Amino acid sequence: MKRIIAAALLAVAAQAPLQAAEQAPGFYRATLGDFKVTALSDGVAQRDVTTILSDAETARKELRANHLHDTLPLSINVYLVDTGKQRVLVDTGAGELFGASSGHLLANLAAAGYKPEQIDAVLLTHIHGDHSGGLSIGGKRLFPNALVYVDRREVAHWMNQPAPKATVGPYADAGRINYLPESGEVLPGISARPVPGHTPGHTAYLVESKGHRMLFWGDTVHVAEVQLAHPAITIAYDSEQPQAAAERRKLFEEAAASGVLVASPHFSFPGMGHLRKDGDAFRWVPVAYNDQVTELAP
Ligand SMILES: [Zn+2]
């Protein structure tokens, strides 16, 4: 009898489809007070980070200690904040910038149950291609009903270059760019804070509902395994290196002291967690996976 069952199981297995070559849909949801926050994967950027971090030797040492090669997949995470009244994207990923390894935002948005037309606002942390590249394809706005919020200095700095022209440009042409206030509330429950250094108008967003707070800090940091232990190490993409390092340490200190939830676009998906101080260094405490959509922090 056992042998017959085993044979039947083998026959079923033989008819089963081949193993999937891809991962499961890349979204992860949690509640934040009355809001819902969904991390959406746009993919990864494979980078030999020892060639772009300011201290290759220390970087290599930390990578080995963390069981990583010099080249690692830096996640590209996008975040959707659904306030119940508005659906707000924080950044848009890289679009077509990195070929097949990026541009998964729309598929993952659909998997999470949203249509691009439902996006009311896009908050850009800055205009680098891996954050604004997903705004448009072929000159067409992918989020036709969205207003784009961005620091005025970002637009002044980048908009004469071809890539931003092609992706942010269509929103400018349609009169859909809103400049951020110098600081303070951008949308109900969402405030902006300049964090210059990575780029001239680099911005962090603090989202708050019913006392629950989450900080979307953009490219304050890129490589968790190196820069948390050594916040002074900069990356080639930081336009003002000493300022970027100073702002990074300031935000690290604040986040560790306040215990605010952090969303970090290049940390391993979903890039949501807390910072812990560890001597003079910091540690990333990723949120615990939960199959239920719940609050991430007490
Ligand atoms: Zn980036």
Short mmCIF file of C-alpha atoms and ligand atoms in Angstrom, two decimals:
data_model
loop_
_atom_site.label_atom_id
_atom_site.label_comp_id
_atom_site.label_asym_id
_atom_site.label_seq_id
_atom_site.Cartn_x
_atom_site.Cartn_y
_atom_site.Cartn_z
CA MET A 1 0.00 0.00 0.00
CA LYS A 2 2.81 2.38 1.01
CA ARG A 3 4.59 1.63 -2.25
CA ILE A 4 1.46 2.45 -4.27
CA ILE A 5 1.09 5.82 -2.49
CA ALA A 6 4.78 6.61 -3.05
CA ALA A 7 4.42 5.76 -6.76
CA ALA A 8 1.32 7.97 -6.99
CA LEU A 9 3.15 10.85 -5.32
CA LEU A 10 6.06 10.47 -7.74
CA ALA A 11 3.65 10.55 -10.67
CA VAL A 12 2.09 13.78 -9.32
CA ALA A 13 5.55 15.30 -8.79
CA ALA A 14 6.50 14.45 -12.37
CA GLN A 15 3.50 16.45 -13.63
CA ALA A 16 4.16 19.43 -11.33
CA PRO A 17 5.43 22.60 -13.01
CA LEU A 18 9.14 23.31 -12.96
CA GLN A 19 10.45 25.26 -10.01
CA ALA A 20 9.83 28.98 -10.33
CA ALA A 21 12.91 30.85 -11.49
CA GLU A 22 11.84 34.06 -9.78
CA GLN A 23 11.07 35.10 -6.21
CA ALA A 24 7.57 35.64 -4.82
CA PRO A 25 5.90 39.06 -5.17
CA GLY A 26 7.98 41.69 -3.42
CA PHE A 27 5.70 43.58 -1.09
CA TYR A 28 5.49 43.73 2.68
CA ARG A 29 2.78 45.50 4.61
CA ALA A 30 2.34 46.89 8.08
CA THR A 31 0.06 49.30 9.84
CA LEU A 32 1.25 52.63 11.22
CA GLY A 33 -1.58 53.95 13.37
CA ASP A 34 -4.46 54.62 10.96
CA PHE A 35 -2.10 54.38 7.98
CA LYS A 36 -0.92 51.36 6.07
CA VAL A 37 2.68 51.20 4.87
CA THR A 38 3.69 48.81 2.09
CA ALA A 39 7.30 48.20 1.12
CA LEU A 40 7.52 47.44 -2.61
CA SER A 41 10.59 45.91 -4.20
CA ASP A 42 11.79 47.51 -7.42
CA GLY A 43 14.64 44.99 -7.59
CA VAL A 44 18.33 45.28 -6.80
CA ALA A 45 21.45 47.03 -8.00
CA GLN A 46 24.50 44.73 -8.05
CA ARG A 47 27.48 46.78 -6.90
CA ASP A 48 31.08 46.13 -5.96
CA VAL A 49 30.77 48.47 -3.01
CA THR A 50 34.51 48.40 -2.22
CA THR A 51 35.02 50.51 -5.35
CA ILE A 52 32.46 53.16 -4.34
CA LEU A 53 32.88 53.38 -0.55
CA SER A 54 35.54 55.81 0.73
CA ASP A 55 37.47 53.15 2.69
CA ALA A 56 37.84 49.95 0.66
CA GLU A 57 39.92 48.12 3.23
CA THR A 58 37.48 48.62 6.12
CA ALA A 59 34.56 47.90 3.78
CA ARG A 60 36.10 44.58 2.73
CA LYS A 61 36.76 43.61 6.34
CA GLU A 62 33.16 44.33 7.37
CA LEU A 63 31.73 42.57 4.31
CA ARG A 64 33.72 39.41 5.05
CA ALA A 65 32.63 39.51 8.69
CA ASN A 66 29.03 39.73 7.42
CA HIS A 67 29.51 36.82 4.98
CA LEU A 68 29.21 39.01 1.91
CA HIS A 69 31.27 39.34 -1.26
CA ASP A 70 32.61 42.71 -2.46
CA THR A 71 29.76 42.74 -4.98
CA LEU A 72 26.37 42.55 -3.34
CA PRO A 73 22.78 43.18 -4.33
CA LEU A 74 21.74 46.56 -2.93
CA SER A 75 17.96 46.45 -2.60
CA ILE A 76 15.89 49.12 -4.32
CA ASN A 77 12.90 49.61 -2.02
CA VAL A 78 9.95 51.88 -2.67
CA TYR A 79 7.35 52.63 0.00
CA LEU A 80 3.63 53.24 -0.30
CA VAL A 81 1.86 55.09 2.49
CA ASP A 82 -1.90 54.65 2.35
CA THR A 83 -3.43 57.19 4.73
CA GLY A 84 -6.97 56.03 3.97
CA LYS A 85 -7.54 59.32 2.14
CA GLN A 86 -4.44 59.42 -0.04
CA ARG A 87 -2.02 56.93 -1.50
CA VAL A 88 1.49 58.30 -1.35
CA LEU A 89 4.62 56.74 -2.87
CA VAL A 90 8.01 57.54 -1.39
CA ASP A 91 10.31 57.34 -4.44
CA THR A 92 9.66 55.19 -7.51
CA GLY A 93 12.68 52.93 -7.92
CA ALA A 94 14.96 52.79 -10.94
CA GLY A 95 12.54 51.99 -13.74
CA GLU A 96 14.52 50.73 -16.73
CA LEU A 97 17.86 52.03 -15.40
CA PHE A 98 19.39 48.68 -14.36
CA GLY A 99 17.86 46.46 -17.04
CA ALA A 100 16.18 43.29 -15.83
CA SER A 101 17.27 43.73 -12.20
CA SER A 102 15.09 46.84 -11.66
CA GLY A 103 11.69 48.11 -12.73
CA HIS A 104 9.62 45.64 -10.72
CA LEU A 105 7.68 48.39 -8.92
CA LEU A 106 4.52 48.26 -11.05
CA ALA A 107 4.26 44.46 -10.87
CA ASN A 108 4.69 44.52 -7.11
CA LEU A 109 2.25 47.43 -6.75
CA ALA A 110 -0.31 45.33 -8.64
CA ALA A 111 0.49 42.30 -6.48
CA ALA A 112 -0.18 44.47 -3.41
CA GLY A 113 -3.58 45.40 -4.87
CA TYR A 114 -3.02 48.94 -6.18
CA LYS A 115 -3.31 50.50 -9.62
CA PRO A 116 -0.89 53.25 -10.75
CA GLU A 117 -3.90 55.58 -11.28
CA GLN A 118 -4.64 55.34 -7.55
CA ILE A 119 -1.38 57.04 -6.57
CA ASP A 120 -2.18 60.61 -5.49
CA ALA A 121 1.32 61.79 -4.64
CA VAL A 122 4.95 60.83 -5.12
CA LEU A 123 7.41 62.16 -2.53
CA LEU A 124 10.93 62.13 -3.93
CA THR A 125 13.81 61.90 -1.46
CA HIS A 126 16.04 63.08 -4.34
CA ILE A 127 16.32 62.88 -8.13
CA HIS A 128 18.97 60.16 -8.55
CA GLY A 129 17.87 57.65 -11.20
CA ASP A 130 17.30 54.79 -8.77
CA HIS A 131 14.66 56.90 -6.97
CA SER A 132 13.02 58.87 -9.78
CA GLY A 133 13.61 56.50 -12.72
CA GLY A 134 10.27 54.76 -12.20
CA LEU A 135 8.20 57.93 -12.66
CA SER A 136 7.87 57.68 -16.45
CA ILE A 137 8.59 55.31 -19.30
CA GLY A 138 9.05 56.56 -22.84
CA GLY A 139 8.02 60.07 -21.80
CA LYS A 140 4.72 58.81 -20.38
CA ARG A 141 3.79 59.43 -16.74
CA LEU A 142 3.25 56.04 -15.06
CA PHE A 143 1.27 57.69 -12.23
CA PRO A 144 -1.06 59.94 -14.24
CA ASN A 145 -2.97 61.31 -11.23
CA ALA A 146 0.02 61.92 -8.98
CA LEU A 147 1.53 65.20 -7.90
CA VAL A 148 5.30 64.95 -7.42
CA TYR A 149 6.76 66.60 -4.31
CA VAL A 150 10.45 67.41 -4.37
CA ASP A 151 12.93 69.91 -2.93
CA ARG A 152 13.41 72.93 -5.18
CA ARG A 153 17.24 72.53 -5.01
CA GLU A 154 16.95 69.02 -6.49
CA VAL A 155 15.09 70.30 -9.51
CA ALA A 156 17.56 73.16 -9.97
CA HIS A 157 20.49 70.73 -9.74
CA TRP A 158 19.32 67.85 -11.94
CA MET A 159 16.70 68.98 -14.41
CA ASN A 160 19.10 70.01 -17.18
CA GLN A 161 20.33 66.40 -17.44
CA PRO A 162 18.79 63.91 -19.90
CA ALA A 163 17.66 61.17 -17.48
CA PRO A 164 15.73 63.43 -15.04
CA LYS A 165 14.32 65.32 -18.02
CA ALA A 166 12.89 62.05 -19.35
CA THR A 167 11.42 60.79 -16.06
CA VAL A 168 10.61 63.87 -13.91
CA GLY A 169 10.16 66.13 -16.95
CA PRO A 170 6.72 64.82 -18.00
CA TYR A 171 5.33 65.80 -14.55
CA ALA A 172 6.88 69.28 -14.86
CA ASP A 173 5.35 69.65 -18.33
CA ALA A 174 1.95 68.67 -16.92
CA GLY A 175 2.28 71.19 -14.06
CA ARG A 176 2.42 68.36 -11.54
CA ILE A 177 5.55 69.29 -9.56
CA ASN A 178 5.11 70.76 -6.08
CA TYR A 179 8.12 72.17 -4.27
CA LEU A 180 8.48 71.13 -0.65
CA PRO A 181 8.19 73.68 2.13
CA GLU A 182 11.56 74.42 3.82
CA SER A 183 10.39 72.11 6.61
CA GLY A 184 7.13 70.96 8.12
CA GLU A 185 3.97 69.28 6.90
CA VAL A 186 3.75 68.31 3.23
CA LEU A 187 0.56 66.25 3.42
CA PRO A 188 -1.59 65.39 6.46
CA GLY A 189 0.62 63.25 8.75
CA ILE A 190 3.69 63.62 6.54
CA SER A 191 6.45 66.17 7.09
CA ALA A 192 9.68 66.84 5.20
CA ARG A 193 13.14 67.50 6.55
CA PRO A 194 16.14 68.52 4.48
CA VAL A 195 19.10 66.11 4.80
CA PRO A 196 21.59 67.68 2.38
CA GLY A 197 24.91 66.10 1.47
CA HIS A 198 23.97 63.05 -0.54
CA THR A 199 22.47 65.53 -3.01
CA PRO A 200 21.74 69.28 -2.57
CA GLY A 201 18.02 68.80 -1.88
CA HIS A 202 18.06 65.33 -0.37
CA THR A 203 15.01 65.01 1.91
CA ALA A 204 13.76 62.68 4.62
CA TYR A 205 10.04 62.24 5.33
CA LEU A 206 8.53 61.58 8.73
CA VAL A 207 5.15 59.87 8.65
CA GLU A 208 3.06 59.89 11.80
CA SER A 209 -0.34 58.49 12.73
CA LYS A 210 -1.77 58.09 16.23
CA GLY A 211 1.68 58.44 17.79
CA HIS A 212 3.26 55.80 15.52
CA ARG A 213 6.15 57.24 13.55
CA MET A 214 8.23 56.08 10.63
CA LEU A 215 11.18 57.91 9.09
CA PHE A 216 11.80 57.47 5.36
CA TRP A 217 15.39 58.66 5.18
CA GLY A 218 16.26 58.03 1.53
CA ASP A 219 19.97 57.66 0.82
CA THR A 220 21.16 58.69 4.26
CA VAL A 221 23.02 55.36 4.13
CA HIS A 222 23.61 52.71 1.44
CA VAL A 223 25.55 49.73 2.80
CA ALA A 224 24.22 48.64 6.20
CA GLU A 225 27.03 46.15 6.85
CA VAL A 226 29.71 48.83 6.50
CA GLN A 227 28.32 52.29 7.19
CA LEU A 228 26.39 51.52 10.39
CA ALA A 229 29.64 50.49 12.05
CA HIS A 230 31.53 53.33 10.33
CA PRO A 231 29.18 56.28 9.67
CA ALA A 232 32.11 58.39 8.45
CA ILE A 233 32.54 56.15 5.39
CA THR A 234 30.93 57.85 2.42
CA ILE A 235 29.87 56.58 -0.99
CA ALA A 236 30.88 57.96 -4.38
CA TYR A 237 27.25 59.02 -4.97
CA ASP A 238 27.37 61.51 -2.03
CA SER A 239 27.81 64.87 -3.72
CA GLU A 240 29.12 66.67 -0.58
CA GLN A 241 30.96 63.92 1.29
CA PRO A 242 31.72 65.57 4.69
CA GLN A 243 28.17 66.97 4.87
CA ALA A 244 26.66 63.57 3.95
CA ALA A 245 28.72 61.88 6.70
CA ALA A 246 27.73 64.52 9.28
CA GLU A 247 24.02 64.30 8.42
CA ARG A 248 24.21 60.50 8.50
CA ARG A 249 25.68 60.45 12.00
CA LYS A 250 23.10 63.02 13.18
CA LEU A 251 20.19 60.94 11.86
CA PHE A 252 21.69 57.70 13.22
CA GLU A 253 22.00 59.26 16.70
CA GLU A 254 18.44 60.58 16.56
CA ALA A 255 16.92 57.36 15.25
CA ALA A 256 18.71 55.22 17.84
CA ALA A 257 17.73 57.58 20.68
CA SER A 258 14.08 58.01 19.65
CA GLY A 259 13.46 54.41 18.55
CA VAL A 260 11.60 55.64 15.45
CA LEU A 261 10.90 53.05 12.77
CA VAL A 262 13.13 53.57 9.76
CA ALA A 263 12.57 52.80 6.08
CA SER A 264 15.87 52.51 4.21
CA PRO A 265 15.63 52.15 0.42
CA HIS A 266 18.92 50.29 -0.12
CA PHE A 267 18.88 47.97 2.90
CA SER A 268 17.84 44.38 2.29
CA PHE A 269 14.10 44.29 1.40
CA PRO A 270 11.81 45.38 2.99
CA GLY A 271 14.39 47.71 4.57
CA MET A 272 12.21 48.43 7.60
CA GLY A 273 13.69 48.35 11.06
CA HIS A 274 15.19 50.17 14.01
CA LEU A 275 18.63 51.47 14.81
CA ARG A 276 20.50 50.45 17.94
CA LYS A 277 23.54 52.17 19.33
CA ASP A 278 26.46 49.84 19.98
CA GLY A 279 29.38 51.74 21.51
CA ASP A 280 30.36 54.30 18.89
CA ALA A 281 28.75 52.27 16.12
CA PHE A 282 25.15 51.41 15.22
CA ARG A 283 23.29 48.22 14.46
CA TRP A 284 20.31 47.57 12.20
CA VAL A 285 17.46 45.62 13.76
CA PRO A 286 15.21 44.53 10.89
CA VAL A 287 11.51 44.16 11.68
CA ALA A 288 10.42 40.63 12.46
CA TYR A 289 8.54 38.97 9.61
CA ASN A 290 4.84 38.59 10.33
CA ASP A 291 2.22 36.92 8.16
CA GLN A 292 -0.36 39.33 9.63
CA VAL A 293 -0.55 43.02 8.78
CA THR A 294 0.21 44.59 12.17
CA GLU A 295 2.04 47.43 13.86
CA LEU A 296 5.80 46.91 13.61
CA ALA A 297 6.75 48.48 16.91
CA PRO A 298 5.24 48.89 20.36
ZN ZN B 1 19.80 55.51 -4.10
#
